[in-house]
Each structure stands twice: as structure tokens, then as C-alpha cells.
Amino acid sequence: MSKLTRALVIGSSGGIGQSLVQQLALSERYSQVFAVSRYLPSAPVDGVHYQIVNSHNEGDIANYCQKVSHTEEQFSLIVCCIGCLSEKRGCGASINPEKRLEDLNQAQLEYYFQINTVLPALWLKHVEPLMRGPFPAKLIFLSARVGSIQDNSLGGWYGYRASKAALNMLLKTAQIELQRRAKNVCIVSYHPGTVDTKLSQPFQANVKPEKLFTAEFTVQQLLSQLPNFNPSQGPYFIDWAGKTIPW
């Protein structure tokens, strides 16, 4: 890969995002590495261009993408790590996967779709022009195996499943359009496995030790697969081992 291309990590403050930034910077495969998140890291990686961006504000997203588009250098890798499975909120409220129909409520469903579907879609809209160019480019979104409609045999987790399935549909639809207007861009929906981060901590009790991955491992797995992604065959829905997941 030419060093005349750049890389961007969206949602770089989480466990996977932080590891991505570190490994991309150390790889020296890119002329510049950019990272955006809700706040700046306490231990920034040397040489990385950090920026606070409020992903809930489309104007902020658009302004940032305009800012980094000022040179002719193409982005050949963009990874969006935005997502939510559970979250503690103020006034005793919390977001947790629903186990049964009685657990469904409007506010929680709207929150899942806002974080897992709408925000990634807005980034997809605004970063796509940054990736057009002569070099093959990969646009990767962290998804989840439970977002597979065909693979759903256990049920439960209504909001999380549905919001990830909706994200996958957006990615499939976007790839069809990009095959007409940005043929160098390949979209990937990536299931990182169960990773030892804040997102999965409440749900790790029943995970076998060999199936609980470090962020460093799942990032290494993702980066090792980059040469396998072909825009003409995209989009891909794959897991950490490179195995195809049914949509």
C-alpha cells in the first residue's frame, strides 16, 4: 500500500478504537493516521491527528470531513467503531439488552438505533468522498454476529440485533451505489468477537476464556484481512477469523 494514503478511526476512545490507532500508527503503512472521538485520549499516540467530534451533530461530522479533505491524499482505510450494547445513564436509568418482549420500550429502541445505525450512517455519508481515488480503499464498520437475520436462533436482544441488522442493510445498499460512483471502495461489516472491553464486560460471565479476545488480537485479525477485500465483491460481513456471516 502506498504511503500516500491516510487512515481514520472513528470512535477512537473505546478499547478497539484505541488499539486500532496504536497499531495503524506503528505499522507506518499510512502517511497520516487520524482519530476522532468524544474526548481526547489521556495517552495520545505520537504522530496521530486527534480531534473531538460530536457524532450526534451531523454538522460537526461534515465540518470535520471537509477539514481533512484539503489535500489530494486519499483515505484508503476508515474504520467506524461507534456502537452501544449497554450503558449506564443518569437518574438510575440504563440501557440493557432486552430478554423478552415485555422489556421493549420506545426510548431504549430509539437509543439503540441512534447509536448503532444512525450515527454510523451519517459518517458513511460524509467520509465516502474522502475515499475516492486511484488506490483501493476499505470502509469498515464494527457490527455483530447477532445482527445476522439468518443466524438468529436464540432470540432476545431485540434492539441491539435490530439496530445492527439495519446497519448491515445500509452497508449493503451503499456498496451497490459505490460500485457505480466509487469503484475503488469496499465496505466491510466486521464482527470482532467478544472483546474484553467496557462494552462486553457485563456479559462476559458465560464466555469461554479462549473466546474472550483482547482488543489487540481482534484488531490484528482485522488488519490481517485487509488485502483480501475486493470492492467488486463487496460488501463483506465477516468475523474475526475471516469467516463469512450470513446477512
Short mmCIF file of C-alpha atoms in Angstrom, two decimals:
data_model
loop_
_atom_site.label_atom_id
_atom_site.label_comp_id
_atom_site.label_asym_id
_atom_site.label_seq_id
_atom_site.Cartn_x
_atom_site.Cartn_y
_atom_site.Cartn_z
CA MET A 1 0.00 0.00 0.00
CA SER A 2 1.32 3.44 -0.88
CA LYS A 3 2.21 5.77 1.97
CA LEU A 4 0.38 8.49 0.04
CA THR A 5 -2.83 7.24 1.65
CA ARG A 6 -4.33 8.09 5.01
CA ALA A 7 -6.27 6.20 7.69
CA LEU A 8 -9.07 7.34 10.01
CA VAL A 9 -10.52 5.73 13.15
CA ILE A 10 -13.99 6.95 14.16
CA GLY A 11 -14.83 6.30 17.81
CA SER A 12 -11.19 6.02 18.84
CA SER A 13 -11.76 6.29 22.59
CA GLY A 14 -13.06 2.73 23.08
CA GLY A 15 -10.92 -0.35 23.59
CA ILE A 16 -10.94 -1.46 19.96
CA GLY A 17 -10.60 2.10 18.70
CA GLN A 18 -7.56 2.80 20.85
CA SER A 19 -5.86 -0.39 19.72
CA LEU A 20 -6.60 0.41 16.09
CA VAL A 21 -4.98 3.81 16.39
CA GLN A 22 -1.89 2.36 18.04
CA GLN A 23 -1.45 -0.44 15.51
CA LEU A 24 -2.07 1.77 12.49
CA ALA A 25 0.45 4.31 13.71
CA LEU A 26 3.06 1.63 14.42
CA SER A 27 2.53 -0.02 11.03
CA GLU A 28 3.91 3.02 9.18
CA ARG A 29 1.78 2.00 6.20
CA TYR A 30 -0.04 5.33 6.06
CA SER A 31 1.20 8.85 5.54
CA GLN A 32 -1.11 10.08 8.31
CA VAL A 33 -3.40 8.50 10.90
CA PHE A 34 -6.43 10.43 12.14
CA ALA A 35 -8.63 9.67 15.15
CA VAL A 36 -11.93 11.18 16.25
CA SER A 37 -13.92 10.63 19.43
CA ARG A 38 -15.95 12.39 22.10
CA TYR A 39 -12.84 13.32 24.06
CA LEU A 40 -9.07 13.36 23.66
CA PRO A 41 -7.04 10.40 24.98
CA SER A 42 -5.03 10.69 28.18
CA ALA A 43 -2.10 9.00 26.46
CA PRO A 44 -2.12 10.04 22.79
CA VAL A 45 -0.07 8.13 20.24
CA ASP A 46 2.77 10.16 18.76
CA GLY A 47 2.09 11.44 15.28
CA VAL A 48 -1.67 10.75 15.30
CA HIS A 49 -4.01 13.62 14.44
CA TYR A 50 -6.70 13.64 17.13
CA GLN A 51 -9.93 15.63 17.02
CA ILE A 52 -13.02 15.86 19.22
CA VAL A 53 -16.14 15.42 17.08
CA ASN A 54 -19.73 15.24 18.30
CA SER A 55 -21.15 12.44 16.17
CA HIS A 56 -24.67 13.36 17.29
CA ASN A 57 -24.31 16.58 15.29
CA GLU A 58 -24.17 15.99 11.54
CA GLY A 59 -22.78 19.48 11.08
CA ASP A 60 -19.75 18.54 13.18
CA ILE A 61 -19.21 15.42 11.08
CA ALA A 62 -19.50 17.37 7.83
CA ASN A 63 -17.15 20.11 9.05
CA TYR A 64 -14.52 17.60 10.13
CA CYS A 65 -14.62 15.73 6.82
CA GLN A 66 -14.33 18.99 4.95
CA LYS A 67 -11.35 19.95 7.11
CA VAL A 68 -9.38 16.77 6.35
CA SER A 69 -10.20 16.82 2.63
CA HIS A 70 -7.96 19.81 1.92
CA THR A 71 -5.12 17.75 0.42
CA GLU A 72 -5.11 15.39 -2.54
CA GLU A 73 -4.10 12.44 -0.35
CA GLN A 74 -6.76 9.78 -0.36
CA PHE A 75 -8.03 7.88 2.67
CA SER A 76 -7.55 4.17 1.95
CA LEU A 77 -8.79 2.93 5.34
CA ILE A 78 -11.59 4.22 7.53
CA VAL A 79 -12.89 2.21 10.48
CA CYS A 80 -16.04 3.21 12.38
CA CYS A 81 -16.09 1.81 15.93
CA ILE A 82 -19.25 3.56 17.14
CA GLY A 83 -21.69 1.25 18.91
CA CYS A 84 -23.59 0.52 22.10
CA LEU A 85 -24.73 -2.71 23.79
CA SER A 86 -25.36 -1.50 27.33
CA GLU A 87 -24.87 1.78 29.09
CA LYS A 88 -25.44 3.33 32.49
CA ARG A 89 -27.27 6.62 32.26
CA GLY A 90 -28.29 9.34 34.68
CA CYS A 91 -31.17 9.23 37.17
CA GLY A 92 -30.77 5.46 37.61
CA ALA A 93 -31.70 4.68 34.01
CA SER A 94 -29.68 2.23 31.97
CA ILE A 95 -29.58 0.58 28.55
CA ASN A 96 -29.52 -3.23 28.63
CA PRO A 97 -30.38 -5.87 26.01
CA GLU A 98 -33.98 -6.98 26.19
CA LYS A 99 -34.58 -10.63 27.07
CA ARG A 100 -38.30 -10.72 26.27
CA LEU A 101 -41.00 -8.69 24.52
CA GLU A 102 -42.14 -7.18 27.81
CA ASP A 103 -38.75 -5.48 28.13
CA LEU A 104 -39.20 -3.42 24.95
CA ASN A 105 -39.63 0.31 25.35
CA GLN A 106 -39.58 3.18 22.89
CA ALA A 107 -36.75 5.18 24.43
CA GLN A 108 -34.33 2.27 24.51
CA LEU A 109 -35.12 1.17 20.96
CA GLU A 110 -34.60 4.71 19.71
CA TYR A 111 -31.27 4.88 21.54
CA TYR A 112 -30.02 1.61 20.05
CA PHE A 113 -30.90 2.75 16.54
CA GLN A 114 -29.42 6.20 17.08
CA ILE A 115 -26.03 4.85 18.20
CA ASN A 116 -25.73 1.64 16.20
CA THR A 117 -27.41 2.71 12.95
CA VAL A 118 -27.94 6.44 12.50
CA LEU A 119 -24.54 7.73 13.61
CA PRO A 120 -22.54 5.22 11.52
CA ALA A 121 -24.80 6.05 8.55
CA LEU A 122 -24.02 9.77 8.88
CA TRP A 123 -20.30 9.03 8.92
CA LEU A 124 -20.73 6.75 5.90
CA LYS A 125 -22.37 9.62 4.03
CA HIS A 126 -19.62 12.14 4.75
CA VAL A 127 -16.46 10.01 4.56
CA GLU A 128 -17.26 8.35 1.24
CA PRO A 129 -15.90 11.28 -0.84
CA LEU A 130 -12.62 11.11 1.12
CA MET A 131 -12.01 7.58 -0.15
CA ARG A 132 -12.48 8.08 -3.87
CA GLY A 133 -9.23 7.84 -5.77
CA PRO A 134 -6.72 5.60 -7.50
CA PHE A 135 -5.94 3.36 -4.52
CA PRO A 136 -8.13 0.51 -3.23
CA ALA A 137 -9.96 1.67 -0.10
CA LYS A 138 -11.64 -0.17 2.76
CA LEU A 139 -14.53 1.32 4.72
CA ILE A 140 -15.12 -0.86 7.78
CA PHE A 141 -17.89 -0.76 10.38
CA LEU A 142 -17.91 -2.75 13.60
CA SER A 143 -21.08 -4.79 13.52
CA ALA A 144 -22.06 -8.01 15.34
CA ARG A 145 -22.93 -11.59 14.51
CA VAL A 146 -26.26 -11.11 16.28
CA GLY A 147 -27.11 -8.58 13.56
CA SER A 148 -27.49 -11.50 11.16
CA ILE A 149 -31.16 -12.21 10.49
CA GLN A 150 -30.45 -15.70 9.15
CA ASP A 151 -28.14 -16.63 12.03
CA ASN A 152 -30.61 -15.71 14.77
CA SER A 153 -31.51 -18.93 16.59
CA LEU A 154 -31.50 -17.70 20.20
CA GLY A 155 -33.75 -14.63 20.09
CA GLY A 156 -33.61 -11.83 22.64
CA TRP A 157 -31.54 -8.64 22.45
CA TYR A 158 -34.22 -7.06 20.24
CA GLY A 159 -32.89 -3.53 19.98
CA TYR A 160 -29.23 -4.44 19.57
CA ARG A 161 -29.96 -7.15 17.00
CA ALA A 162 -32.33 -4.96 15.01
CA SER A 163 -30.08 -1.90 15.01
CA LYS A 164 -27.08 -3.91 13.82
CA ALA A 165 -29.22 -5.63 11.16
CA ALA A 166 -30.33 -2.19 10.00
CA LEU A 167 -26.70 -1.07 9.85
CA ASN A 168 -25.88 -4.10 7.72
CA MET A 169 -28.69 -3.24 5.30
CA LEU A 170 -27.38 0.31 4.97
CA LEU A 171 -23.91 -1.03 4.20
CA LYS A 172 -25.19 -3.48 1.57
CA THR A 173 -27.20 -0.72 -0.07
CA ALA A 174 -24.29 1.72 -0.03
CA GLN A 175 -21.94 -0.78 -1.68
CA ILE A 176 -24.35 -1.08 -4.62
CA GLU A 177 -24.21 2.70 -5.09
CA LEU A 178 -20.43 2.85 -4.69
CA GLN A 179 -19.97 0.24 -7.42
CA ARG A 180 -21.24 2.99 -9.73
CA ARG A 181 -19.55 6.08 -8.30
CA ALA A 182 -16.56 4.94 -6.22
CA LYS A 183 -15.50 1.58 -7.59
CA ASN A 184 -12.28 1.54 -5.54
CA VAL A 185 -14.15 1.47 -2.20
CA CYS A 186 -15.01 -1.79 -0.45
CA ILE A 187 -17.40 -1.82 2.52
CA VAL A 188 -16.93 -4.35 5.32
CA SER A 189 -19.20 -5.23 8.25
CA TYR A 190 -16.88 -6.74 10.85
CA HIS A 191 -17.78 -8.91 13.85
CA PRO A 192 -14.82 -8.61 16.25
CA GLY A 193 -15.92 -11.44 18.53
CA THR A 194 -16.39 -10.95 22.26
CA VAL A 195 -13.68 -8.48 23.16
CA ASP A 196 -12.59 -7.64 26.70
CA THR A 197 -13.77 -4.02 26.68
CA LYS A 198 -16.30 -1.96 28.61
CA LEU A 199 -18.95 -2.82 26.01
CA SER A 200 -18.85 -6.54 26.76
CA GLN A 201 -17.87 -6.59 30.45
CA PRO A 202 -21.43 -7.11 31.78
CA PHE A 203 -21.85 -10.15 29.51
CA GLN A 204 -18.54 -11.99 29.89
CA ALA A 205 -19.55 -14.43 32.65
CA ASN A 206 -20.60 -17.20 30.27
CA VAL A 207 -17.88 -16.62 27.69
CA LYS A 208 -15.21 -19.31 27.48
CA PRO A 209 -11.73 -17.90 28.20
CA GLU A 210 -10.50 -18.86 24.73
CA LYS A 211 -13.40 -16.92 23.18
CA LEU A 212 -12.76 -13.70 25.10
CA PHE A 213 -10.35 -11.71 22.97
CA THR A 214 -8.13 -8.76 23.69
CA ALA A 215 -8.66 -5.63 21.64
CA GLU A 216 -5.13 -6.04 20.28
CA PHE A 217 -5.97 -9.51 18.95
CA THR A 218 -9.19 -8.62 17.16
CA VAL A 219 -7.55 -5.56 15.61
CA GLN A 220 -4.65 -7.69 14.39
CA GLN A 221 -7.16 -10.11 12.89
CA LEU A 222 -8.98 -7.30 11.11
CA LEU A 223 -5.86 -5.67 9.71
CA SER A 224 -4.50 -9.00 8.50
CA GLN A 225 -7.62 -9.44 6.35
CA LEU A 226 -7.46 -6.06 4.59
CA PRO A 227 -5.67 -7.43 1.49
CA ASN A 228 -8.49 -9.95 0.98
CA PHE A 229 -11.24 -7.36 0.48
CA ASN A 230 -12.11 -6.67 -3.16
CA PRO A 231 -14.50 -3.79 -3.98
CA SER A 232 -16.08 -5.74 -6.84
CA GLN A 233 -17.04 -8.50 -4.37
CA GLY A 234 -18.19 -6.27 -1.52
CA PRO A 235 -19.78 -5.78 0.82
CA TYR A 236 -18.38 -8.33 3.23
CA PHE A 237 -19.94 -9.49 6.50
CA ILE A 238 -17.18 -11.41 8.25
CA ASP A 239 -15.98 -12.34 11.70
CA TRP A 240 -12.59 -12.07 13.40
CA ALA A 241 -11.48 -15.38 11.86
CA GLY A 242 -12.31 -14.24 8.34
CA LYS A 243 -15.40 -16.46 8.10
CA THR A 244 -18.41 -15.16 6.21
CA ILE A 245 -21.55 -14.45 8.27
CA PRO A 246 -24.94 -14.72 6.52
CA TRP A 247 -26.74 -11.41 6.24
#
